[in-house]
Structure formats: structure tokens, C-alpha cells
């Protein structure tokens, strides 16, 4: 096979790219993620399954084969974004034909083909300066602040880019949980418990179960959104208590703030929630 034909096959198939160019054998679920072209993908993954490694390969494949791409990697903290970026540079070093880099620093690189990979720590202000991302990957999405996620989404509307949220669950809260449970049918959801990861043995999991206890074990290894320990009310209990059949205490036209507006402190943030204008 000529070098050109090999490049074309790697461009068309990120799994072949991982196998041939990075000497890396993706697990079955990693192959599914790498080959997916769904607009939004949610990966609910056990600890140590291989999320960050997959994120780095996806980022590199996009940047190498789609000139001019902006790839944003978002993590909850600076330490994690540095760690993820290190995985990208390690993968780059595996390449026989390394791309020429025009700019390279601790958290971002720009290739000669004008593609950029930027690894951002999780604060909403860091994302504001970027636009036109064709791929955004949130690693440990359950711990990325919701404000950051809400700042990212409008960017995709314009660029028509893809967003991949990868995470181990972290309680029944936040955007990762709400997208997983209520995000609609257009999202691709992939669940990888530790028992599906060929590198995690049953004996190790048995030990972990004993050491961590049921609550942590379910969250860390079985992809379960377990109730947060600090909640006063259980999530399922609250959801089961919701009913459209129960009439509100005040009819829509007799809300107390309507009758006695001056006794209520109604701010600009509260006003839209009341669904009325002053
Ligand atoms: N397909 C694979 N083949 C061999 N090793 C792999 C594969 N995928 C991941 N690994 C290895 O498994 C380990 C964990 O991978 P990685 O850090 O990507 O997992 P993670 O899900 O991000 O973990 P964490 O939950 O700690 O963030 C790493 O040493 C990585 O090199
Ligand atoms: Mg990781």
C-alpha cells in the first residue's frame, strides 16, 4: 500500500489511525466512540476505562486530517487539562510523520495545517475567547461547572461542531446527569462499566467493592448516578412526588406577588421565572 493510500485510510477511519499510526489497539467501546459521527455523544464510563486516552486520539485525528480545525478539550481543573494535553503530545510523538507545529505551549498546539488543539481548565471565562470549534470534548464532564457547558453550547450552533461528554458519574446533578437522563433521543449514549473494560480484573473489582463500600463502588465502577450524600431529599423521591394532577396553591391569576408586588423583591433574574413582565 502506498503512503498516500495509507494516509487516506487513516483519515477515513480513526480506529485504523490509532492502530497503524499510534500502535494502539482501541477496545470495542473505544472503536465505537472513535467511529461515531453523531453530533453529541455521552460516555458514561467507569474509572480508568480509557476516557482520556480516547479523547486525546479523537482530538489528534481531527486536527491532523481536517485542516483548520479548532479542537477544544475541557477539563474540570488545570491539573486535569495539563494531564489530558500530555496525552495528546505523547500520541503525537508516536507518529512516524510528525506534523510541523507552528506554535506549541503547555496547553495548546497549532499545526502547519492551521488546526489547533487547546486544552482548557474548567472555568467559564477561559472558553469565552474561542469560536468556531469543530470538536469539543469535555473530560470528567460531571465535574465541569454547568456555566462552562452553557457557555460552550452556543458556539456549536454556529460551527455545527460535535460535542463529546465523557465522565464517570458524580451524583444526580449537573449537566452530565441531566443530558444523560433528559437530553433527548438525538444524543448517542454509551455506558462502559468496569466489568466491560478488559484491563480491570474481577479480583481487583472485588477488592475495590470492599474498600470503597457500595455507594462509591456503584459510582466509580458501575456508572450509576447515585444520590449525592448531602441531599436532604432523595432525587427519585422528589421526581416521584411531581404530578401535573395537583393544582398549584395559587391559581395563575392570583399569585401573591401580583397582588402585593411591593412586598416582594423581584430582581431581573427572578422576573423571567415568573413568566410575567413588570
Ligand atoms: N485500548 C487500550 N489498550 C491498552 N491500554 C489502554 C487502552 N485504553 C486505555 N488504556 C490505558 O488505561 C489507563 C487508563 O486510561 P485513561 O487515563 O485514558 O482512563 P480514564 O478513564 O481517563 O481514567 P480516569 O477515570 O482515572 O480519568 C492508561 O494507562 C491508558 O494508557
Ligand atoms: Mg481520565
PDB file of C-alpha atoms and ligand atoms in Angstrom:
ATOM      1  CA  UNK A   1       0.000   0.000   0.000  1.00  0.00           C
ATOM      2  CA  UNK A   2       1.356   3.449  -0.891  1.00  0.00           C
ATOM      3  CA  UNK A   3       1.878   6.051   1.822  1.00  0.00           C
ATOM      4  CA  UNK A   4      -0.880   8.127   0.270  1.00  0.00           C
ATOM      5  CA  UNK A   5      -3.395   5.266   0.338  1.00  0.00           C
ATOM      6  CA  UNK A   6      -2.457   4.527   3.954  1.00  0.00           C
ATOM      7  CA  UNK A   7      -2.989   8.185   4.923  1.00  0.00           C
ATOM      8  CA  UNK A   8      -6.391   8.144   3.234  1.00  0.00           C
ATOM      9  CA  UNK A   9      -7.467   5.049   5.153  1.00  0.00           C
ATOM     10  CA  UNK A  10      -6.292   6.609   8.419  1.00  0.00           C
ATOM     11  CA  UNK A  11      -8.094   9.855   7.623  1.00  0.00           C
ATOM     12  CA  UNK A  12     -11.310   7.975   6.886  1.00  0.00           C
ATOM     13  CA  UNK A  13     -11.147   5.730   9.936  1.00  0.00           C
ATOM     14  CA  UNK A  14      -9.813   6.925  13.326  1.00  0.00           C
ATOM     15  CA  UNK A  15      -9.588   3.295  14.501  1.00  0.00           C
ATOM     16  CA  UNK A  16      -7.157   2.470  11.688  1.00  0.00           C
ATOM     17  CA  UNK A  17      -5.300   5.679  12.540  1.00  0.00           C
ATOM     18  CA  UNK A  18      -4.991   4.555  16.191  1.00  0.00           C
ATOM     19  CA  UNK A  19      -3.847   1.060  15.211  1.00  0.00           C
ATOM     20  CA  UNK A  20      -1.422   1.961  12.437  1.00  0.00           C
ATOM     21  CA  UNK A  21      -0.093   5.385  13.363  1.00  0.00           C
ATOM     22  CA  UNK A  22      -0.203   5.191  17.168  1.00  0.00           C
ATOM     23  CA  UNK A  23       0.310   1.465  17.613  1.00  0.00           C
ATOM     24  CA  UNK A  24      -2.726   1.478  19.890  1.00  0.00           C
ATOM     25  CA  UNK A  25      -5.485  -1.144  19.960  1.00  0.00           C
ATOM     26  CA  UNK A  26      -8.777   0.504  20.925  1.00  0.00           C
ATOM     27  CA  UNK A  27     -11.285  -1.536  22.957  1.00  0.00           C
ATOM     28  CA  UNK A  28     -14.644  -2.253  21.325  1.00  0.00           C
ATOM     29  CA  UNK A  29     -16.300   0.741  23.032  1.00  0.00           C
ATOM     30  CA  UNK A  30     -13.362   2.980  22.102  1.00  0.00           C
ATOM     31  CA  UNK A  31     -13.803   1.898  18.483  1.00  0.00           C
ATOM     32  CA  UNK A  32     -17.486   2.794  18.667  1.00  0.00           C
ATOM     33  CA  UNK A  33     -16.656   6.254  20.025  1.00  0.00           C
ATOM     34  CA  UNK A  34     -13.842   6.873  17.573  1.00  0.00           C
ATOM     35  CA  UNK A  35     -16.047   5.919  14.626  1.00  0.00           C
ATOM     36  CA  UNK A  36     -19.163   7.729  15.793  1.00  0.00           C
ATOM     37  CA  UNK A  37     -20.227  10.772  13.820  1.00  0.00           C
ATOM     38  CA  UNK A  38     -23.204  11.677  15.994  1.00  0.00           C
ATOM     39  CA  UNK A  39     -23.363  15.359  16.778  1.00  0.00           C
ATOM     40  CA  UNK A  40     -23.477  14.838  20.534  1.00  0.00           C
ATOM     41  CA  UNK A  41     -22.127  11.780  22.345  1.00  0.00           C
ATOM     42  CA  UNK A  42     -22.354  10.969  26.049  1.00  0.00           C
ATOM     43  CA  UNK A  43     -19.957   8.444  27.523  1.00  0.00           C
ATOM     44  CA  UNK A  44     -20.822   7.200  30.963  1.00  0.00           C
ATOM     45  CA  UNK A  45     -17.659   5.387  31.917  1.00  0.00           C
ATOM     46  CA  UNK A  46     -16.045   3.570  34.798  1.00  0.00           C
ATOM     47  CA  UNK A  47     -12.887   4.997  36.315  1.00  0.00           C
ATOM     48  CA  UNK A  48      -9.747   4.046  34.371  1.00  0.00           C
ATOM     49  CA  UNK A  49     -11.692   2.679  31.401  1.00  0.00           C
ATOM     50  CA  UNK A  50      -9.692   4.808  28.967  1.00  0.00           C
ATOM     51  CA  UNK A  51     -11.711   8.030  28.547  1.00  0.00           C
ATOM     52  CA  UNK A  52      -8.835  10.498  28.455  1.00  0.00           C
ATOM     53  CA  UNK A  53      -6.805   8.327  26.094  1.00  0.00           C
ATOM     54  CA  UNK A  54      -9.777   8.168  23.710  1.00  0.00           C
ATOM     55  CA  UNK A  55     -10.268  11.943  23.960  1.00  0.00           C
ATOM     56  CA  UNK A  56      -6.617  12.545  23.029  1.00  0.00           C
ATOM     57  CA  UNK A  57      -6.806  10.246  19.970  1.00  0.00           C
ATOM     58  CA  UNK A  58     -10.026  11.876  18.744  1.00  0.00           C
ATOM     59  CA  UNK A  59      -8.507  15.334  19.129  1.00  0.00           C
ATOM     60  CA  UNK A  60      -5.361  14.410  17.280  1.00  0.00           C
ATOM     61  CA  UNK A  61      -7.202  12.677  14.437  1.00  0.00           C
ATOM     62  CA  UNK A  62      -9.480  15.666  13.889  1.00  0.00           C
ATOM     63  CA  UNK A  63      -6.620  18.176  13.941  1.00  0.00           C
ATOM     64  CA  UNK A  64      -4.362  16.171  11.624  1.00  0.00           C
ATOM     65  CA  UNK A  65      -6.867  15.257   8.943  1.00  0.00           C
ATOM     66  CA  UNK A  66      -9.204  18.261   8.900  1.00  0.00           C
ATOM     67  CA  UNK A  67      -7.052  21.334   8.241  1.00  0.00           C
ATOM     68  CA  UNK A  68      -8.092  24.470  10.082  1.00  0.00           C
ATOM     69  CA  UNK A  69      -9.992  22.620  12.832  1.00  0.00           C
ATOM     70  CA  UNK A  70     -10.273  24.057  16.301  1.00  0.00           C
ATOM     71  CA  UNK A  71     -10.446  21.266  18.896  1.00  0.00           C
ATOM     72  CA  UNK A  72     -11.200  22.254  22.472  1.00  0.00           C
ATOM     73  CA  UNK A  73     -10.530  19.865  25.335  1.00  0.00           C
ATOM     74  CA  UNK A  74     -12.248  20.923  28.520  1.00  0.00           C
ATOM     75  CA  UNK A  75     -11.416  19.527  31.963  1.00  0.00           C
ATOM     76  CA  UNK A  76     -12.533  20.482  35.473  1.00  0.00           C
ATOM     77  CA  UNK A  77      -9.128  21.766  36.613  1.00  0.00           C
ATOM     78  CA  UNK A  78      -5.774  22.982  35.350  1.00  0.00           C
ATOM     79  CA  UNK A  79      -4.108  19.804  36.569  1.00  0.00           C
ATOM     80  CA  UNK A  80      -6.507  17.651  34.559  1.00  0.00           C
ATOM     81  CA  UNK A  81      -6.244  19.798  31.421  1.00  0.00           C
ATOM     82  CA  UNK A  82      -2.437  19.562  31.595  1.00  0.00           C
ATOM     83  CA  UNK A  83      -2.676  15.803  32.038  1.00  0.00           C
ATOM     84  CA  UNK A  84      -5.015  15.443  29.059  1.00  0.00           C
ATOM     85  CA  UNK A  85      -2.836  17.656  26.890  1.00  0.00           C
ATOM     86  CA  UNK A  86       0.139  15.489  27.817  1.00  0.00           C
ATOM     87  CA  UNK A  87      -1.751  12.505  26.383  1.00  0.00           C
ATOM     88  CA  UNK A  88      -2.177  14.419  23.115  1.00  0.00           C
ATOM     89  CA  UNK A  89       1.532  15.243  22.877  1.00  0.00           C
ATOM     90  CA  UNK A  90       2.504  11.666  23.776  1.00  0.00           C
ATOM     91  CA  UNK A  91       0.286  10.409  20.934  1.00  0.00           C
ATOM     92  CA  UNK A  92       1.861  12.982  18.590  1.00  0.00           C
ATOM     93  CA  UNK A  93       5.288  11.637  19.447  1.00  0.00           C
ATOM     94  CA  UNK A  94       4.215   8.173  18.299  1.00  0.00           C
ATOM     95  CA  UNK A  95       3.676   9.390  14.742  1.00  0.00           C
ATOM     96  CA  UNK A  96       6.257   8.442  12.110  1.00  0.00           C
ATOM     97  CA  UNK A  97       5.449  11.581  10.174  1.00  0.00           C
ATOM     98  CA  UNK A  98       5.102  14.213  12.846  1.00  0.00           C
ATOM     99  CA  UNK A  99       3.246  17.343  11.706  1.00  0.00           C
ATOM    100  CA  UNK A 100       5.176  20.617  11.791  1.00  0.00           C
ATOM    101  CA  UNK A 101       3.956  22.720  14.694  1.00  0.00           C
ATOM    102  CA  UNK A 102       3.725  26.477  14.248  1.00  0.00           C
ATOM    103  CA  UNK A 103       3.071  27.120  17.894  1.00  0.00           C
ATOM    104  CA  UNK A 104       3.378  24.857  20.846  1.00  0.00           C
ATOM    105  CA  UNK A 105       2.975  25.514  24.521  1.00  0.00           C
ATOM    106  CA  UNK A 106       1.979  23.723  27.684  1.00  0.00           C
ATOM    107  CA  UNK A 107      -1.739  23.635  26.910  1.00  0.00           C
ATOM    108  CA  UNK A 108      -2.149  24.228  23.191  1.00  0.00           C
ATOM    109  CA  UNK A 109      -0.622  23.485  19.832  1.00  0.00           C
ATOM    110  CA  UNK A 110      -1.110  24.796  16.322  1.00  0.00           C
ATOM    111  CA  UNK A 111      -0.195  22.670  13.328  1.00  0.00           C
ATOM    112  CA  UNK A 112       1.148  23.769   9.985  1.00  0.00           C
ATOM    113  CA  UNK A 113      -2.284  22.902   8.505  1.00  0.00           C
ATOM    114  CA  UNK A 114      -3.755  25.609  10.783  1.00  0.00           C
ATOM    115  CA  UNK A 115      -5.544  23.149  13.069  1.00  0.00           C
ATOM    116  CA  UNK A 116      -5.367  23.903  16.784  1.00  0.00           C
ATOM    117  CA  UNK A 117      -5.811  21.757  19.859  1.00  0.00           C
ATOM    118  CA  UNK A 118      -6.406  23.708  23.050  1.00  0.00           C
ATOM    119  CA  UNK A 119      -6.773  22.118  26.477  1.00  0.00           C
ATOM    120  CA  UNK A 120      -8.771  24.354  28.806  1.00  0.00           C
ATOM    121  CA  UNK A 121      -9.211  24.246  32.567  1.00  0.00           C
ATOM    122  CA  UNK A 122     -12.818  24.400  33.715  1.00  0.00           C
ATOM    123  CA  UNK A 123     -13.721  27.987  34.185  1.00  0.00           C
ATOM    124  CA  UNK A 124     -16.298  29.724  32.096  1.00  0.00           C
ATOM    125  CA  UNK A 125     -14.044  32.719  31.367  1.00  0.00           C
ATOM    126  CA  UNK A 126     -11.444  30.533  29.616  1.00  0.00           C
ATOM    127  CA  UNK A 127     -13.876  29.486  26.891  1.00  0.00           C
ATOM    128  CA  UNK A 128     -15.106  32.981  26.023  1.00  0.00           C
ATOM    129  CA  UNK A 129     -12.213  33.811  23.705  1.00  0.00           C
ATOM    130  CA  UNK A 130     -12.818  30.885  21.323  1.00  0.00           C
ATOM    131  CA  UNK A 131     -15.262  30.433  18.479  1.00  0.00           C
ATOM    132  CA  UNK A 132     -15.852  28.036  15.625  1.00  0.00           C
ATOM    133  CA  UNK A 133     -14.788  24.824  17.372  1.00  0.00           C
ATOM    134  CA  UNK A 134     -15.404  21.764  15.233  1.00  0.00           C
ATOM    135  CA  UNK A 135     -14.895  19.332  18.106  1.00  0.00           C
ATOM    136  CA  UNK A 136     -15.309  19.908  21.821  1.00  0.00           C
ATOM    137  CA  UNK A 137     -14.539  17.161  24.298  1.00  0.00           C
ATOM    138  CA  UNK A 138     -15.352  17.524  27.976  1.00  0.00           C
ATOM    139  CA  UNK A 139     -13.337  15.081  30.050  1.00  0.00           C
ATOM    140  CA  UNK A 140     -14.762  14.341  33.524  1.00  0.00           C
ATOM    141  CA  UNK A 141     -17.848  16.265  32.380  1.00  0.00           C
ATOM    142  CA  UNK A 142     -19.758  15.555  35.618  1.00  0.00           C
ATOM    143  CA  UNK A 143     -17.275  17.796  37.423  1.00  0.00           C
ATOM    144  CA  UNK A 144     -17.084  20.552  34.799  1.00  0.00           C
ATOM    145  CA  UNK A 145     -19.125  23.533  36.011  1.00  0.00           C
ATOM    146  CA  UNK A 146     -22.543  23.902  34.363  1.00  0.00           C
ATOM    147  CA  UNK A 147     -21.846  27.583  33.495  1.00  0.00           C
ATOM    148  CA  UNK A 148     -18.969  26.427  31.319  1.00  0.00           C
ATOM    149  CA  UNK A 149     -21.141  23.910  29.474  1.00  0.00           C
ATOM    150  CA  UNK A 150     -23.822  26.540  28.877  1.00  0.00           C
ATOM    151  CA  UNK A 151     -21.158  28.916  27.547  1.00  0.00           C
ATOM    152  CA  UNK A 152     -19.905  26.231  25.122  1.00  0.00           C
ATOM    153  CA  UNK A 153     -23.208  25.241  23.525  1.00  0.00           C
ATOM    154  CA  UNK A 154     -23.949  28.414  21.517  1.00  0.00           C
ATOM    155  CA  UNK A 155     -20.515  28.068  19.901  1.00  0.00           C
ATOM    156  CA  UNK A 156     -21.591  24.762  18.353  1.00  0.00           C
ATOM    157  CA  UNK A 157     -24.770  26.214  16.884  1.00  0.00           C
ATOM    158  CA  UNK A 158     -22.677  28.346  14.536  1.00  0.00           C
ATOM    159  CA  UNK A 159     -19.813  25.937  13.781  1.00  0.00           C
ATOM    160  CA  UNK A 160     -22.088  22.854  13.575  1.00  0.00           C
ATOM    161  CA  UNK A 161     -19.345  21.099  15.525  1.00  0.00           C
ATOM    162  CA  UNK A 162     -19.547  17.983  17.655  1.00  0.00           C
ATOM    163  CA  UNK A 163     -19.507  17.727  21.413  1.00  0.00           C
ATOM    164  CA  UNK A 164     -18.460  14.655  23.366  1.00  0.00           C
ATOM    165  CA  UNK A 165     -19.098  14.485  27.102  1.00  0.00           C
ATOM    166  CA  UNK A 166     -17.072  11.754  28.832  1.00  0.00           C
ATOM    167  CA  UNK A 167     -17.361  11.076  32.504  1.00  0.00           C
ATOM    168  CA  UNK A 168     -17.652   8.858  35.492  1.00  0.00           C
ATOM    169  CA  UNK A 169     -20.938   9.920  37.149  1.00  0.00           C
ATOM    170  CA  UNK A 170     -20.862  12.310  40.101  1.00  0.00           C
ATOM    171  CA  UNK A 171     -24.303  12.186  41.715  1.00  0.00           C
ATOM    172  CA  UNK A 172     -27.692  13.102  40.322  1.00  0.00           C
ATOM    173  CA  UNK A 173     -26.880  16.675  39.478  1.00  0.00           C
ATOM    174  CA  UNK A 174     -25.336  18.898  36.847  1.00  0.00           C
ATOM    175  CA  UNK A 175     -25.405  18.936  33.050  1.00  0.00           C
ATOM    176  CA  UNK A 176     -23.844  15.495  32.538  1.00  0.00           C
ATOM    177  CA  UNK A 177     -26.593  13.850  34.582  1.00  0.00           C
ATOM    178  CA  UNK A 178     -29.388  15.911  33.013  1.00  0.00           C
ATOM    179  CA  UNK A 179     -28.184  15.251  29.444  1.00  0.00           C
ATOM    180  CA  UNK A 180     -27.868  11.550  30.232  1.00  0.00           C
ATOM    181  CA  UNK A 181     -31.367  11.298  31.701  1.00  0.00           C
ATOM    182  CA  UNK A 182     -33.325  14.001  29.807  1.00  0.00           C
ATOM    183  CA  UNK A 183     -31.186  15.090  26.861  1.00  0.00           C
ATOM    184  CA  UNK A 184     -33.466  13.585  24.217  1.00  0.00           C
ATOM    185  CA  UNK A 185     -33.125  10.842  21.636  1.00  0.00           C
ATOM    186  CA  UNK A 186     -30.699  12.554  19.263  1.00  0.00           C
ATOM    187  CA  UNK A 187     -27.814  12.017  21.716  1.00  0.00           C
ATOM    188  CA  UNK A 188     -25.728   8.871  21.449  1.00  0.00           C
ATOM    189  CA  UNK A 189     -25.251   7.339  24.903  1.00  0.00           C
ATOM    190  CA  UNK A 190     -22.555   4.774  25.602  1.00  0.00           C
ATOM    191  CA  UNK A 191     -22.178   3.113  29.010  1.00  0.00           C
ATOM    192  CA  UNK A 192     -18.943   1.345  29.942  1.00  0.00           C
ATOM    193  CA  UNK A 193     -18.950  -0.253  33.403  1.00  0.00           C
ATOM    194  CA  UNK A 194     -15.621  -1.553  34.700  1.00  0.00           C
ATOM    195  CA  UNK A 195     -16.710  -5.133  34.003  1.00  0.00           C
ATOM    196  CA  UNK A 196     -16.594  -4.263  30.264  1.00  0.00           C
ATOM    197  CA  UNK A 197     -13.018  -2.989  30.472  1.00  0.00           C
ATOM    198  CA  UNK A 198     -10.533  -5.768  29.624  1.00  0.00           C
ATOM    199  CA  UNK A 199      -7.789  -4.195  31.790  1.00  0.00           C
ATOM    200  CA  UNK A 200      -9.781  -4.235  35.035  1.00  0.00           C
ATOM    201  CA  UNK A 201      -9.914  -7.688  36.626  1.00  0.00           C
ATOM    202  CA  UNK A 202     -12.822  -9.163  38.555  1.00  0.00           C
ATOM    203  CA  UNK A 203     -10.462  -9.735  41.524  1.00  0.00           C
ATOM    204  CA  UNK A 204      -9.492  -6.037  41.587  1.00  0.00           C
ATOM    205  CA  UNK A 205     -13.157  -5.022  41.470  1.00  0.00           C
ATOM    206  CA  UNK A 206     -13.960  -7.338  44.362  1.00  0.00           C
ATOM    207  CA  UNK A 207     -11.240  -5.649  46.441  1.00  0.00           C
ATOM    208  CA  UNK A 208     -12.480  -2.197  45.475  1.00  0.00           C
ATOM    209  CA  UNK A 209     -16.025  -3.077  46.467  1.00  0.00           C
ATOM    210  CA  UNK A 210     -14.823  -3.971  49.936  1.00  0.00           C
ATOM    211  CA  UNK A 211     -12.566  -0.926  50.251  1.00  0.00           C
ATOM    212  CA  UNK A 212     -14.936   1.713  48.864  1.00  0.00           C
ATOM    213  CA  UNK A 213     -18.318   0.478  50.045  1.00  0.00           C
ATOM    214  CA  UNK A 214     -21.431   0.208  47.936  1.00  0.00           C
ATOM    215  CA  UNK A 215     -22.077   3.916  47.298  1.00  0.00           C
ATOM    216  CA  UNK A 216     -18.662   4.797  45.912  1.00  0.00           C
ATOM    217  CA  UNK A 217     -18.280   1.495  44.098  1.00  0.00           C
ATOM    218  CA  UNK A 218     -21.530   1.980  42.169  1.00  0.00           C
ATOM    219  CA  UNK A 219     -20.471   5.469  41.135  1.00  0.00           C
ATOM    220  CA  UNK A 220     -16.843   4.794  40.281  1.00  0.00           C
ATOM    221  CA  UNK A 221     -17.153   1.409  38.611  1.00  0.00           C
ATOM    222  CA  UNK A 222     -20.782   0.716  37.720  1.00  0.00           C
ATOM    223  CA  UNK A 223     -21.680   4.015  36.000  1.00  0.00           C
ATOM    224  CA  UNK A 224     -24.514   4.735  38.421  1.00  0.00           C
ATOM    225  CA  UNK A 225     -25.703   8.223  39.215  1.00  0.00           C
ATOM    226  CA  UNK A 226     -26.033   7.603  42.924  1.00  0.00           C
ATOM    227  CA  UNK A 227     -27.774  10.034  45.194  1.00  0.00           C
ATOM    228  CA  UNK A 228     -25.470  12.787  46.468  1.00  0.00           C
ATOM    229  CA  UNK A 229     -24.766  12.261  50.144  1.00  0.00           C
ATOM    230  CA  UNK A 230     -25.553  15.851  51.099  1.00  0.00           C
ATOM    231  CA  UNK A 231     -29.086  15.978  49.649  1.00  0.00           C
ATOM    232  CA  UNK A 232     -31.903  16.479  52.098  1.00  0.00           C
ATOM    233  CA  UNK A 233     -34.382  14.707  49.839  1.00  0.00           C
ATOM    234  CA  UNK A 234     -33.751  11.685  47.665  1.00  0.00           C
ATOM    235  CA  UNK A 235     -33.816  12.577  43.916  1.00  0.00           C
ATOM    236  CA  UNK A 236     -36.142   9.708  42.944  1.00  0.00           C
ATOM    237  CA  UNK A 237     -38.476  10.629  45.790  1.00  0.00           C
ATOM    238  CA  UNK A 238     -38.667  14.240  44.608  1.00  0.00           C
ATOM    239  CA  UNK A 239     -39.261  13.176  40.982  1.00  0.00           C
ATOM    240  CA  UNK A 240     -41.958  10.715  42.013  1.00  0.00           C
ATOM    241  CA  UNK A 241     -43.651  13.462  44.017  1.00  0.00           C
ATOM    242  CA  UNK A 242     -44.034  15.635  40.897  1.00  0.00           C
ATOM    243  CA  UNK A 243     -47.510  15.473  39.470  1.00  0.00           C
ATOM    244  CA  UNK A 244     -49.401  17.505  36.886  1.00  0.00           C
ATOM    245  CA  UNK A 245     -52.618  16.456  38.604  1.00  0.00           C
ATOM    246  CA  UNK A 246     -52.005  18.524  41.698  1.00  0.00           C
ATOM    247  CA  UNK A 247     -53.279  22.078  41.465  1.00  0.00           C
ATOM    248  CA  UNK A 248     -50.860  24.840  42.465  1.00  0.00           C
ATOM    249  CA  UNK A 249     -51.580  26.533  45.789  1.00  0.00           C
ATOM    250  CA  UNK A 250     -52.238  29.780  43.961  1.00  0.00           C
ATOM    251  CA  UNK A 251     -54.075  29.945  40.651  1.00  0.00           C
ATOM    252  CA  UNK A 252     -52.038  31.546  37.859  1.00  0.00           C
ATOM    253  CA  UNK A 253     -54.022  34.757  38.058  1.00  0.00           C
ATOM    254  CA  UNK A 254     -53.744  35.136  41.785  1.00  0.00           C
ATOM    255  CA  UNK A 255     -50.049  34.850  42.530  1.00  0.00           C
ATOM    256  CA  UNK A 256     -49.254  36.677  45.778  1.00  0.00           C
ATOM    257  CA  UNK A 257     -46.590  38.792  44.077  1.00  0.00           C
ATOM    258  CA  UNK A 258     -49.208  40.089  41.648  1.00  0.00           C
ATOM    259  CA  UNK A 259     -51.453  41.357  44.423  1.00  0.00           C
ATOM    260  CA  UNK A 260     -48.714  42.678  46.658  1.00  0.00           C
ATOM    261  CA  UNK A 261     -45.784  43.350  44.348  1.00  0.00           C
ATOM    262  CA  UNK A 262     -44.197  45.898  46.637  1.00  0.00           C
ATOM    263  CA  UNK A 263     -43.778  43.266  49.362  1.00  0.00           C
ATOM    264  CA  UNK A 264     -41.710  41.047  47.043  1.00  0.00           C
ATOM    265  CA  UNK A 265     -38.194  41.777  45.958  1.00  0.00           C
ATOM    266  CA  UNK A 266     -38.352  40.844  42.261  1.00  0.00           C
ATOM    267  CA  UNK A 267     -34.966  41.065  40.543  1.00  0.00           C
ATOM    268  CA  UNK A 268     -34.180  40.817  36.803  1.00  0.00           C
ATOM    269  CA  UNK A 269     -33.141  37.181  37.315  1.00  0.00           C
ATOM    270  CA  UNK A 270     -36.397  36.296  39.042  1.00  0.00           C
ATOM    271  CA  UNK A 271     -38.715  38.099  36.635  1.00  0.00           C
ATOM    272  CA  UNK A 272     -38.451  35.618  33.711  1.00  0.00           C
ATOM    273  CA  UNK A 273     -39.138  32.770  36.131  1.00  0.00           C
ATOM    274  CA  UNK A 274     -42.469  34.378  36.991  1.00  0.00           C
ATOM    275  CA  UNK A 275     -43.275  34.413  33.285  1.00  0.00           C
ATOM    276  CA  UNK A 276     -44.626  37.956  33.512  1.00  0.00           C
ATOM    277  CA  UNK A 277     -43.292  41.362  32.724  1.00  0.00           C
ATOM    278  CA  UNK A 278     -43.460  44.289  35.102  1.00  0.00           C
TER     279      UNK A 278
HETATM  280  N1  LIG B   1      -7.267   0.282  24.494  1.00  0.00           N
HETATM  281  C1  LIG B   1      -6.313   0.350  25.412  1.00  0.00           C
HETATM  282  N2  LIG B   1      -5.304  -0.550  25.417  1.00  0.00           N
HETATM  283  C2  LIG B   1      -4.341  -0.528  26.367  1.00  0.00           C
HETATM  284  N3  LIG B   1      -4.274   0.375  27.362  1.00  0.00           N
HETATM  285  C3  LIG B   1      -5.260   1.298  27.413  1.00  0.00           C
HETATM  286  C4  LIG B   1      -6.328   1.340  26.459  1.00  0.00           C
HETATM  287  N4  LIG B   1      -7.148   2.376  26.790  1.00  0.00           N
HETATM  288  C5  LIG B   1      -6.624   2.949  27.883  1.00  0.00           C
HETATM  289  N5  LIG B   1      -5.506   2.309  28.273  1.00  0.00           N
HETATM  290  C6  LIG B   1      -4.674   2.599  29.448  1.00  0.00           C
HETATM  291  O1  LIG B   1      -5.511   2.556  30.599  1.00  0.00           O
HETATM  292  C7  LIG B   1      -5.081   3.520  31.566  1.00  0.00           C
HETATM  293  C8  LIG B   1      -6.260   4.438  31.902  1.00  0.00           C
HETATM  294  O2  LIG B   1      -6.564   5.191  30.749  1.00  0.00           O
HETATM  295  P1  LIG B   1      -7.169   6.663  30.854  1.00  0.00           P
HETATM  296  O3  LIG B   1      -6.335   7.513  31.727  1.00  0.00           O
HETATM  297  O4  LIG B   1      -7.420   7.109  29.465  1.00  0.00           O
HETATM  298  O5  LIG B   1      -8.529   6.295  31.593  1.00  0.00           O
HETATM  299  P2  LIG B   1      -9.609   7.275  32.222  1.00  0.00           P
HETATM  300  O6  LIG B   1     -10.914   6.612  32.008  1.00  0.00           O
HETATM  301  O7  LIG B   1      -9.440   8.640  31.694  1.00  0.00           O
HETATM  302  O8  LIG B   1      -9.191   7.184  33.763  1.00  0.00           O
HETATM  303  P3  LIG B   1      -9.636   8.147  34.968  1.00  0.00           P
HETATM  304  O9  LIG B   1     -11.006   7.693  35.358  1.00  0.00           O
HETATM  305  O10 LIG B   1      -8.629   7.866  36.045  1.00  0.00           O
HETATM  306  O11 LIG B   1      -9.593   9.558  34.448  1.00  0.00           O
HETATM  307  C9  LIG B   1      -3.915   4.267  30.937  1.00  0.00           C
HETATM  308  O12 LIG B   1      -2.730   3.679  31.413  1.00  0.00           O
HETATM  309  C10 LIG B   1      -4.078   4.004  29.439  1.00  0.00           C
HETATM  310  O13 LIG B   1      -2.856   4.047  28.756  1.00  0.00           O
HETATM  311 MG1  LIG B   2      -9.166  10.486  32.674  1.00  0.00          MG
END
